[in-house]
Amino acid sequence: MYKPQLIMSTDNLVFAPVSLPCGYTLRPFQKGDEQSWIDICSEAFNSDFEWKNEFREGALFFACDESGTPVACAGIRLARDGEPDPTRAYLHFVACKKAHSGKGLGKAVVVAALTAARELYGFKGAVLTTDDERIFAIKLYLSLGFTPVYNSLSYFDRWNAIYSALGIDKNAWYEAEAATKKAFEADGYAIYPDDYVIDPKSDCIPKLLAYPATGTKTSIIVCRGGGYGGKAYHEGALVCEFFRKNGISAFLLDYRVAPCTHPTQLNDVQRAIRWLRKNADTFGISPDRIGVIGFSAGGHLASMAATLFDGGKPDSADEVERFSSRPDYAVLSYAVISLISYTHEGTAHNLLGSQYSIGSRKALSGELNVTAQTPPCFIWHTANDDGVPVENSLQFAAALSANEIPFELHIFPKGPHGIGLGDGYEGAEQWKWLCLKWLDTLFK
């Protein structure tokens, strides 16, 4: 009996434009493609699949690589007896070959299939059934307008399994996020002047939350991940506490995310660096030992800080703006670096919005912006990261090497995307201790 692992629903098929990575194409199912579908599914789920003629004509799509070989697919299938709502289109997000995951191909085939449902068959809503319960995949479905369908008690069991697999206590997670928000409101340092007009699209007032360590001169600004659509708790307060306990003053940055777009996020991290540099004496830190660390999309923000800085604006009436926005070092944790190749499309779309173009993506791809002035970097990633491909870190390291910038790179064999401090993941959990040793060497 067919039992989908996750069911979600949308009442309105409205989609944002989707751009495929360079070299990839999109096409509908053609006669003889059955084996391609089988190959993709079998590899993605490590299980033998057989072709079943259950998809609507013209509504099963493949994403193909440079050679034209299908590597991802999704399709509108025929309704079955007992479906929750047979008046809606049924999208089954099938699979993406592992070597091509994390490039936005999943979103491309999903949107193509949904577009066919709307334009060819007149559906206004859809039900999604999927075996993919990774957090970043679920965020993709939510971004396309899907919401969970609470059709059975087992649904909650499945969600609890997701959080359990990630080592997350769901209730503690939400409570901790709420506590961080309250901490920003009560104790956060506003980094912009009182008369600064915050973008009306955002309810975030950019602030720094201090986690000061005693007897230290080194500090680090922490940028959480979240695809520029949110900010993950476990990549914030927990990371700050780790650095504080190990003798490095940490400052958690509450930067603006979507619907705010570039250059808002870059402005926020640059302002944080300038502000902290001006107020270094207040926190007992050195103005020339200020670094930035970012995770996932926060890693992209950290990479922009490390490559798109200025030396200050000496004529500015705002004293903070006179200070340099160049960090003295950067730590990039499973970071989105490129917005061109091996990128995370959701991050790129949230950052660029209507500015999404090949030119703007190139301008904000870190591997293309490294210069002789880029600060030293510590980079780590997992080889099988299924959210942000490891090639992001490899490309950035190669650019650093080409420009003779000191760096340390660690690629750990195993670990999913978004593991934060890495606790519980053999190998990857070493990154934070290696980073501390690197910093000791950097500033000794």
GROMACS .gro file of C-alpha atoms in nm:
model
  444
    1MET     CA    1   0.000   0.000   0.000
    2TYR     CA    2   0.131   0.346  -0.091
    3LYS     CA    3   0.217   0.548   0.220
    4PRO     CA    4   0.386   0.880   0.142
    5GLN     CA    5   0.622   0.996   0.413
    6LEU     CA    6   0.517   1.357   0.389
    7ILE     CA    7   0.202   1.521   0.256
    8MET     CA    8   0.172   1.896   0.197
    9SER     CA    9  -0.088   2.105   0.020
   10THR     CA   10  -0.122   2.440  -0.156
   11ASP     CA   11  -0.444   2.612  -0.255
   12ASN     CA   12  -0.293   2.855  -0.504
   13LEU     CA   13  -0.043   2.766  -0.774
   14VAL     CA   14   0.164   3.084  -0.797
   15PHE     CA   15   0.537   3.053  -0.853
   16ALA     CA   16   0.850   3.264  -0.854
   17PRO     CA   17   1.075   3.245  -1.163
   18VAL     CA   18   1.332   2.967  -1.154
   19SER     CA   19   1.677   2.990  -1.310
   20LEU     CA   20   1.876   2.674  -1.375
   21PRO     CA   21   2.251   2.664  -1.305
   22CYS     CA   22   2.476   2.716  -1.605
   23GLY     CA   23   2.483   2.409  -1.830
   24TYR     CA   24   2.157   2.257  -1.707
   25THR     CA   25   1.837   2.235  -1.911
   26LEU     CA   26   1.477   2.143  -1.843
   27ARG     CA   27   1.256   1.927  -2.064
   28PRO     CA   28   0.938   1.719  -2.036
   29PHE     CA   29   0.928   1.341  -2.038
   30GLN     CA   30   0.984   1.184  -2.379
   31LYS     CA   31   0.927   0.835  -2.514
   32GLY     CA   32   1.206   0.613  -2.392
   33ASP     CA   33   1.273   0.813  -2.073
   34GLU     CA   34   1.143   0.539  -1.845
   35GLN     CA   35   1.492   0.411  -1.771
   36SER     CA   36   1.613   0.760  -1.684
   37TRP     CA   37   1.335   0.791  -1.427
   38ILE     CA   38   1.430   0.452  -1.281
   39ASP     CA   39   1.800   0.542  -1.267
   40ILE     CA   40   1.737   0.873  -1.089
   41CYS     CA   41   1.501   0.723  -0.831
   42SER     CA   42   1.715   0.417  -0.766
   43GLU     CA   43   2.026   0.627  -0.702
   44ALA     CA   44   1.852   0.891  -0.494
   45PHE     CA   45   1.680   0.645  -0.261
   46ASN     CA   46   1.933   0.360  -0.275
   47SER     CA   47   1.652   0.123  -0.365
   48ASP     CA   48   1.535  -0.057  -0.679
   49PHE     CA   49   1.253   0.122  -0.862
   50GLU     CA   50   1.034   0.017  -1.151
   51TRP     CA   51   0.852   0.241  -1.397
   52LYS     CA   52   0.481   0.292  -1.341
   53ASN     CA   53   0.281   0.480  -1.600
   54GLU     CA   54   0.108   0.705  -1.350
   55PHE     CA   55   0.211   1.054  -1.457
   56ARG     CA   56   0.006   1.303  -1.656
   57GLU     CA   57   0.109   1.348  -2.018
   58GLY     CA   58   0.330   1.657  -2.047
   59ALA     CA   59   0.357   1.703  -1.670
   60LEU     CA   60   0.664   1.497  -1.585
   61PHE     CA   61   0.984   1.697  -1.616
   62PHE     CA   62   1.354   1.626  -1.614
   63ALA     CA   63   1.644   1.852  -1.536
   64CYS     CA   64   1.938   1.752  -1.755
   65ASP     CA   65   2.313   1.810  -1.721
   66GLU     CA   66   2.547   1.949  -1.987
   67SER     CA   67   2.536   1.624  -2.184
   68GLY     CA   68   2.156   1.618  -2.185
   69THR     CA   69   2.138   1.330  -1.936
   70PRO     CA   70   1.838   1.354  -1.699
   71VAL     CA   71   1.953   1.401  -1.338
   72ALA     CA   72   1.637   1.515  -1.155
   73CYS     CA   73   1.266   1.472  -1.211
   74ALA     CA   74   0.923   1.559  -1.076
   75GLY     CA   75   0.576   1.506  -1.215
   76ILE     CA   76   0.202   1.541  -1.172
   77ARG     CA   77   0.066   1.192  -1.132
   78LEU     CA   78  -0.280   1.044  -1.174
   79ALA     CA   79  -0.505   1.049  -0.868
   80ARG     CA   80  -0.547   0.727  -0.672
   81ASP     CA   81  -0.845   0.603  -0.477
   82GLY     CA   82  -0.843   0.740  -0.125
   83GLU     CA   83  -0.636   1.050  -0.200
   84PRO     CA   84  -0.702   1.333   0.049
   85ASP     CA   85  -0.840   1.563  -0.223
   86PRO     CA   86  -0.881   1.426  -0.578
   87THR     CA   87  -0.980   1.773  -0.707
   88ARG     CA   88  -0.620   1.889  -0.677
   89ALA     CA   89  -0.316   1.810  -0.881
   90TYR     CA   90  -0.084   1.554  -0.724
   91LEU     CA   91   0.281   1.638  -0.740
   92HIS     CA   92   0.531   1.368  -0.655
   93PHE     CA   93   0.874   1.518  -0.614
   94VAL     CA   94   1.066   1.214  -0.722
   95ALA     CA   95   1.439   1.253  -0.693
   96CYS     CA   96   1.767   1.415  -0.783
   97LYS     CA   97   2.091   1.228  -0.845
   98LYS     CA   98   2.318   1.279  -0.549
   99ALA     CA   99   2.603   1.434  -0.747
  100HIS     CA  100   2.367   1.708  -0.868
  101SER     CA  101   2.177   1.787  -0.547
  102GLY     CA  102   2.190   2.131  -0.391
  103LYS     CA  103   2.192   2.316  -0.724
  104GLY     CA  104   1.830   2.422  -0.736
  105LEU     CA  105   1.729   2.141  -0.974
  106GLY     CA  106   1.465   2.016  -0.733
  107LYS     CA  107   1.291   2.351  -0.735
  108ALA     CA  108   1.315   2.373  -1.113
  109VAL     CA  109   1.142   2.040  -1.178
  110VAL     CA  110   0.882   2.102  -0.906
  111VAL     CA  111   0.788   2.440  -1.050
  112ALA     CA  112   0.781   2.299  -1.404
  113ALA     CA  113   0.542   2.023  -1.302
  114LEU     CA  114   0.320   2.261  -1.106
  115THR     CA  115   0.313   2.502  -1.399
  116ALA     CA  116   0.194   2.219  -1.622
  117ALA     CA  117  -0.075   2.133  -1.369
  118ARG     CA  118  -0.198   2.490  -1.375
  119GLU     CA  119  -0.165   2.566  -1.746
  120LEU     CA  120  -0.239   2.227  -1.906
  121TYR     CA  121  -0.496   2.090  -1.666
  122GLY     CA  122  -0.641   2.397  -1.497
  123PHE     CA  123  -0.563   2.298  -1.139
  124LYS     CA  124  -0.548   2.584  -0.890
  125GLY     CA  125  -0.420   2.377  -0.599
  126ALA     CA  126  -0.193   2.081  -0.548
  127VAL     CA  127  -0.097   1.815  -0.301
  128LEU     CA  128   0.269   1.725  -0.269
  129THR     CA  129   0.379   1.379  -0.162
  130THR     CA  130   0.747   1.325  -0.103
  131ASP     CA  131   0.998   1.094   0.055
  132ASP     CA  132   1.236   1.385   0.110
  133GLU     CA  133   1.212   1.506   0.469
  134ARG     CA  134   1.534   1.702   0.489
  135ILE     CA  135   1.483   2.039   0.656
  136PHE     CA  136   1.612   2.239   0.360
  137ALA     CA  137   1.383   2.042   0.126
  138ILE     CA  138   1.081   2.117   0.346
  139LYS     CA  139   1.178   2.485   0.342
  140LEU     CA  140   1.169   2.462  -0.039
  141TYR     CA  141   0.814   2.327  -0.035
  142LEU     CA  142   0.703   2.596   0.208
  143SER     CA  143   0.859   2.864  -0.015
  144LEU     CA  144   0.639   2.738  -0.302
  145GLY     CA  145   0.326   2.786  -0.093
  146PHE     CA  146   0.280   2.435   0.043
  147THR     CA  147   0.162   2.380   0.399
  148PRO     CA  148   0.141   2.055   0.599
  149VAL     CA  149  -0.178   1.851   0.570
  150TYR     CA  150  -0.264   1.710   0.913
  151ASN     CA  151  -0.430   1.398   0.783
  152SER     CA  152  -0.313   1.147   1.042
  153LEU     CA  153  -0.145   1.115   1.378
  154SER     CA  154   0.151   0.951   1.208
  155TYR     CA  155   0.224   1.287   1.051
  156PHE     CA  156   0.344   1.414   1.391
  157ASP     CA  157   0.549   1.101   1.438
  158ARG     CA  158   0.724   1.173   1.110
  159TRP     CA  159   0.801   1.530   1.210
  160ASN     CA  160   0.933   1.418   1.547
  161ALA     CA  161   1.159   1.173   1.363
  162ILE     CA  162   1.297   1.459   1.153
  163TYR     CA  163   1.387   1.666   1.456
  164SER     CA  164   1.518   1.363   1.642
  165ALA     CA  165   1.747   1.273   1.352
  166LEU     CA  166   1.888   1.626   1.363
  167GLY     CA  167   1.939   1.608   1.738
  168ILE     CA  168   1.681   1.881   1.795
  169ASP     CA  169   1.435   1.900   2.082
  170LYS     CA  170   1.154   2.071   1.894
  171ASN     CA  171   1.003   2.247   2.195
  172ALA     CA  172   1.343   2.350   2.330
  173TRP     CA  173   1.432   2.479   1.982
  174TYR     CA  174   1.132   2.711   1.968
  175GLU     CA  175   1.181   2.824   2.327
  176ALA     CA  176   1.547   2.900   2.261
  177GLU     CA  177   1.460   3.099   1.948
  178ALA     CA  178   1.210   3.303   2.149
  179ALA     CA  179   1.470   3.358   2.422
  180THR     CA  180   1.723   3.485   2.166
  181LYS     CA  181   1.468   3.728   2.026
  182LYS     CA  182   1.395   3.862   2.374
  183ALA     CA  183   1.766   3.892   2.445
  184PHE     CA  184   1.813   4.105   2.134
  185GLU     CA  185   1.523   4.326   2.239
  186ALA     CA  186   1.651   4.368   2.596
  187ASP     CA  187   2.030   4.365   2.563
  188GLY     CA  188   2.117   4.401   2.195
  189TYR     CA  189   2.331   4.691   2.082
  190ALA     CA  190   2.174   4.884   1.794
  191ILE     CA  191   2.444   4.924   1.530
  192TYR     CA  192   2.274   5.199   1.333
  193PRO     CA  193   2.213   5.553   1.464
  194ASP     CA  194   1.879   5.639   1.625
  195ASP     CA  195   1.763   5.833   1.320
  196TYR     CA  196   1.838   5.546   1.080
  197VAL     CA  197   1.524   5.448   0.887
  198ILE     CA  198   1.481   5.070   0.886
  199ASP     CA  199   1.345   4.917   0.568
  200PRO     CA  200   0.965   4.901   0.618
  201LYS     CA  201   0.965   4.550   0.467
  202SER     CA  202   1.156   4.422   0.771
  203ASP     CA  203   1.062   4.394   1.137
  204CYS     CA  204   1.428   4.340   1.229
  205ILE     CA  205   1.631   4.621   1.384
  206PRO     CA  206   1.991   4.512   1.323
  207LYS     CA  207   2.170   4.459   1.653
  208LEU     CA  208   2.467   4.283   1.809
  209LEU     CA  209   2.423   4.066   2.116
  210ALA     CA  210   2.746   4.047   2.316
  211TYR     CA  211   2.895   3.730   2.467
  212PRO     CA  212   3.213   3.884   2.618
  213ALA     CA  213   3.505   3.671   2.728
  214THR     CA  214   3.753   3.787   2.988
  215GLY     CA  215   4.122   3.837   2.925
  216THR     CA  216   4.095   3.821   2.546
  217LYS     CA  217   4.160   4.061   2.260
  218THR     CA  218   4.011   3.846   1.982
  219SER     CA  219   3.645   3.873   1.886
  220ILE     CA  220   3.413   3.717   1.632
  221ILE     CA  221   3.081   3.827   1.479
  222VAL     CA  222   2.844   3.534   1.426
  223CYS     CA  223   2.611   3.519   1.123
  224ARG     CA  224   2.350   3.247   1.140
  225GLY     CA  225   2.228   3.054   0.838
  226GLY     CA  226   1.875   3.028   0.708
  227GLY     CA  227   1.891   3.086   0.334
  228TYR     CA  228   1.847   3.463   0.379
  229GLY     CA  229   1.488   3.377   0.466
  230GLY     CA  230   1.535   3.318   0.839
  231LYS     CA  231   1.805   3.267   1.102
  232ALA     CA  232   1.876   2.929   1.263
  233TYR     CA  233   1.899   2.932   1.641
  234HIS     CA  234   2.153   2.650   1.673
  235GLU     CA  235   2.403   2.844   1.461
  236GLY     CA  236   2.380   3.148   1.686
  237ALA     CA  237   2.365   3.147   2.065
  238LEU     CA  238   2.526   2.803   2.098
  239VAL     CA  239   2.816   2.907   1.876
  240CYS     CA  240   2.862   3.232   2.069
  241GLU     CA  241   2.870   3.045   2.400
  242PHE     CA  242   3.131   2.806   2.264
  243PHE     CA  243   3.364   3.087   2.164
  244ARG     CA  244   3.303   3.280   2.485
  245LYS     CA  245   3.385   2.977   2.699
  246ASN     CA  246   3.704   2.931   2.500
  247GLY     CA  247   3.833   3.284   2.544
  248ILE     CA  248   3.698   3.465   2.237
  249SER     CA  249   3.440   3.742   2.268
  250ALA     CA  250   3.146   3.664   2.042
  251PHE     CA  251   2.883   3.897   1.902
  252LEU     CA  252   2.565   3.757   1.750
  253LEU     CA  253   2.442   3.964   1.456
  254ASP     CA  254   2.071   4.004   1.396
  255TYR     CA  255   2.081   4.096   1.028
  256ARG     CA  256   1.787   4.154   0.795
  257VAL     CA  257   1.658   3.880   0.564
  258ALA     CA  258   1.393   3.844   0.294
  259PRO     CA  259   1.188   4.025   0.183
  260CYS     CA  260   1.485   4.263   0.224
  261THR     CA  261   1.735   4.204  -0.056
  262HIS     CA  262   2.093   4.295  -0.145
  263PRO     CA  263   2.269   4.516  -0.040
  264THR     CA  264   2.077   4.519   0.291
  265GLN     CA  265   2.248   4.208   0.433
  266LEU     CA  266   2.595   4.322   0.327
  267ASN     CA  267   2.529   4.665   0.476
  268ASP     CA  268   2.434   4.504   0.807
  269VAL     CA  269   2.746   4.291   0.843
  270GLN     CA  270   2.972   4.575   0.731
  271ARG     CA  271   2.805   4.809   0.978
  272ALA     CA  272   2.851   4.551   1.256
  273ILE     CA  273   3.225   4.529   1.185
  274ARG     CA  274   3.264   4.907   1.180
  275TRP     CA  275   3.055   4.950   1.496
  276LEU     CA  276   3.250   4.688   1.686
  277ARG     CA  277   3.580   4.836   1.570
  278LYS     CA  278   3.476   5.180   1.696
  279ASN     CA  279   3.356   5.038   2.029
  280ALA     CA  280   3.646   4.795   2.078
  281ASP     CA  281   3.760   4.962   2.400
  282THR     CA  282   3.415   4.921   2.553
  283PHE     CA  283   3.441   4.542   2.523
  284GLY     CA  284   3.815   4.516   2.590
  285ILE     CA  285   3.891   4.376   2.246
  286SER     CA  286   4.145   4.470   1.982
  287PRO     CA  287   4.015   4.659   1.676
  288ASP     CA  288   4.256   4.462   1.456
  289ARG     CA  289   4.145   4.115   1.577
  290ILE     CA  290   3.779   4.124   1.474
  291GLY     CA  291   3.660   3.830   1.268
  292VAL     CA  292   3.336   3.703   1.121
  293ILE     CA  293   3.192   3.352   1.110
  294GLY     CA  294   2.896   3.239   0.904
  295PHE     CA  295   2.701   2.918   0.849
  296SER     CA  296   2.537   2.824   0.519
  297ALA     CA  297   2.377   3.147   0.388
  298GLY     CA  298   2.538   3.322   0.686
  299GLY     CA  299   2.863   3.186   0.543
  300HIS     CA  300   2.781   3.361   0.218
  301LEU     CA  301   2.733   3.680   0.416
  302ALA     CA  302   3.069   3.624   0.589
  303SER     CA  303   3.234   3.563   0.251
  304MET     CA  304   3.091   3.891   0.121
  305ALA     CA  305   3.229   4.066   0.430
  306ALA     CA  306   3.571   3.914   0.355
  307THR     CA  307   3.575   4.013  -0.012
  308LEU     CA  308   3.355   4.322  -0.056
  309PHE     CA  309   3.486   4.560   0.212
  310ASP     CA  310   3.616   4.915   0.217
  311GLY     CA  311   3.870   5.102   0.426
  312GLY     CA  312   3.618   5.341   0.576
  313LYS     CA  313   3.468   5.671   0.471
  314PRO     CA  314   3.685   5.941   0.633
  315ASP     CA  315   3.452   6.226   0.537
  316SER     CA  316   3.136   6.066   0.675
  317ALA     CA  317   2.938   6.261   0.937
  318ASP     CA  318   2.866   5.926   1.101
  319GLU     CA  319   3.177   5.839   1.302
  320VAL     CA  320   3.113   5.464   1.274
  321GLU     CA  321   3.128   5.483   0.895
  322ARG     CA  322   3.483   5.616   0.911
  323PHE     CA  323   3.608   5.276   1.026
  324SER     CA  324   3.707   4.993   0.793
  325SER     CA  325   3.455   4.718   0.723
  326ARG     CA  326   3.729   4.463   0.649
  327PRO     CA  327   3.726   4.171   0.896
  328ASP     CA  328   4.066   4.056   1.019
  329TYR     CA  329   3.974   3.693   0.950
  330ALA     CA  330   3.676   3.487   0.836
  331VAL     CA  331   3.544   3.144   0.930
  332LEU     CA  332   3.320   2.985   0.667
  333SER     CA  333   3.107   2.692   0.781
  334TYR     CA  334   2.944   2.482   0.504
  335ALA     CA  335   2.901   2.816   0.334
  336VAL     CA  336   2.716   2.912   0.020
  337ILE     CA  337   2.996   3.082  -0.174
  338SER     CA  338   2.901   3.079  -0.539
  339LEU     CA  339   2.573   3.205  -0.680
  340ILE     CA  340   2.665   3.064  -1.020
  341SER     CA  341   2.784   2.704  -0.986
  342TYR     CA  342   2.697   2.452  -0.716
  343THR     CA  343   2.487   2.719  -0.553
  344HIS     CA  344   2.183   2.702  -0.330
  345GLU     CA  345   1.907   2.858  -0.539
  346GLY     CA  346   1.682   2.951  -0.247
  347THR     CA  347   1.963   3.153  -0.092
  348ALA     CA  348   2.034   3.329  -0.421
  349HIS     CA  349   1.668   3.413  -0.482
  350ASN     CA  350   1.611   3.545  -0.130
  351LEU     CA  351   1.923   3.760  -0.148
  352LEU     CA  352   1.864   3.904  -0.495
  353GLY     CA  353   1.487   3.907  -0.539
  354SER     CA  354   1.400   4.097  -0.855
  355GLN     CA  355   1.772   4.160  -0.914
  356TYR     CA  356   1.824   3.790  -0.992
  357SER     CA  357   2.041   3.783  -1.305
  358ILE     CA  358   2.368   3.628  -1.418
  359GLY     CA  359   2.542   3.962  -1.367
  360SER     CA  360   2.425   4.012  -1.010
  361ARG     CA  361   2.501   3.649  -0.924
  362LYS     CA  362   2.857   3.683  -1.053
  363ALA     CA  363   2.904   4.007  -0.860
  364LEU     CA  364   2.818   3.832  -0.532
  365SER     CA  365   2.998   3.500  -0.590
  366GLY     CA  366   3.281   3.491  -0.339
  367GLU     CA  367   3.517   3.280  -0.546
  368LEU     CA  368   3.524   3.559  -0.806
  369ASN     CA  369   3.591   3.839  -0.556
  370VAL     CA  370   3.903   3.720  -0.374
  371THR     CA  371   4.194   3.965  -0.396
  372ALA     CA  372   4.531   4.012  -0.234
  373GLN     CA  373   4.353   4.209   0.042
  374THR     CA  374   4.115   3.928   0.141
  375PRO     CA  375   4.180   3.833   0.507
  376PRO     CA  376   4.294   3.485   0.621
  377CYS     CA  377   4.015   3.226   0.622
  378PHE     CA  378   3.925   2.904   0.802
  379ILE     CA  379   3.692   2.689   0.591
  380TRP     CA  380   3.513   2.364   0.672
  381HIS     CA  381   3.250   2.152   0.501
  382THR     CA  382   3.130   1.792   0.483
  383ALA     CA  383   3.190   1.597   0.163
  384ASN     CA  384   2.834   1.466   0.145
  385ASP     CA  385   2.656   1.792   0.232
  386ASP     CA  386   2.321   1.751   0.056
  387GLY     CA  387   2.213   2.111   0.096
  388VAL     CA  388   2.513   2.318  -0.011
  389PRO     CA  389   2.763   2.121  -0.222
  390VAL     CA  390   3.118   2.099  -0.092
  391GLU     CA  391   3.241   2.251  -0.419
  392ASN     CA  392   3.150   2.591  -0.273
  393SER     CA  393   3.429   2.562  -0.017
  394LEU     CA  394   3.670   2.402  -0.263
  395GLN     CA  395   3.625   2.681  -0.515
  396PHE     CA  396   3.676   2.949  -0.253
  397ALA     CA  397   3.988   2.777  -0.120
  398ALA     CA  398   4.127   2.759  -0.474
  399ALA     CA  399   4.068   3.132  -0.518
  400LEU     CA  400   4.244   3.204  -0.188
  401SER     CA  401   4.537   2.990  -0.296
  402ALA     CA  402   4.560   3.166  -0.631
  403ASN     CA  403   4.585   3.498  -0.450
  404GLU     CA  404   4.829   3.367  -0.187
  405ILE     CA  405   4.587   3.430   0.101
  406PRO     CA  406   4.655   3.218   0.412
  407PHE     CA  407   4.378   2.968   0.475
  408GLU     CA  408   4.301   2.638   0.642
  409LEU     CA  409   4.054   2.399   0.479
  410HIS     CA  410   3.890   2.091   0.634
  411ILE     CA  411   3.658   1.858   0.444
  412PHE     CA  412   3.505   1.594   0.670
  413PRO     CA  413   3.371   1.274   0.512
  414LYS     CA  414   3.023   1.268   0.662
  415GLY     CA  415   2.759   1.499   0.797
  416PRO     CA  416   2.437   1.654   0.663
  417HIS     CA  417   2.390   2.021   0.598
  418GLY     CA  418   2.332   2.256   0.889
  419ILE     CA  419   2.506   2.070   1.174
  420GLY     CA  420   2.622   2.382   1.356
  421LEU     CA  421   2.886   2.296   1.614
  422GLY     CA  422   2.893   1.943   1.472
  423ASP     CA  423   2.834   1.769   1.804
  424GLY     CA  424   2.748   1.404   1.750
  425TYR     CA  425   2.897   1.389   1.401
  426GLU     CA  426   3.222   1.197   1.407
  427GLY     CA  427   3.495   1.390   1.233
  428ALA     CA  428   3.296   1.706   1.170
  429GLU     CA  429   3.269   1.778   1.541
  430GLN     CA  430   3.643   1.856   1.535
  431TRP     CA  431   3.602   2.174   1.331
  432LYS     CA  432   3.555   2.407   1.627
  433TRP     CA  433   3.868   2.284   1.807
  434LEU     CA  434   4.071   2.308   1.488
  435CYS     CA  435   3.940   2.660   1.442
  436LEU     CA  436   4.053   2.761   1.790
  437LYS     CA  437   4.404   2.627   1.717
  438TRP     CA  438   4.408   2.817   1.390
  439LEU     CA  439   4.315   3.140   1.567
  440ASP     CA  440   4.587   3.084   1.826
  441THR     CA  441   4.840   3.054   1.545
  442LEU     CA  442   4.696   3.349   1.355
  443PHE     CA  443   4.731   3.592   1.644
  444LYS     CA  444   5.025   3.454   1.841
   0.00000   0.00000   0.00000
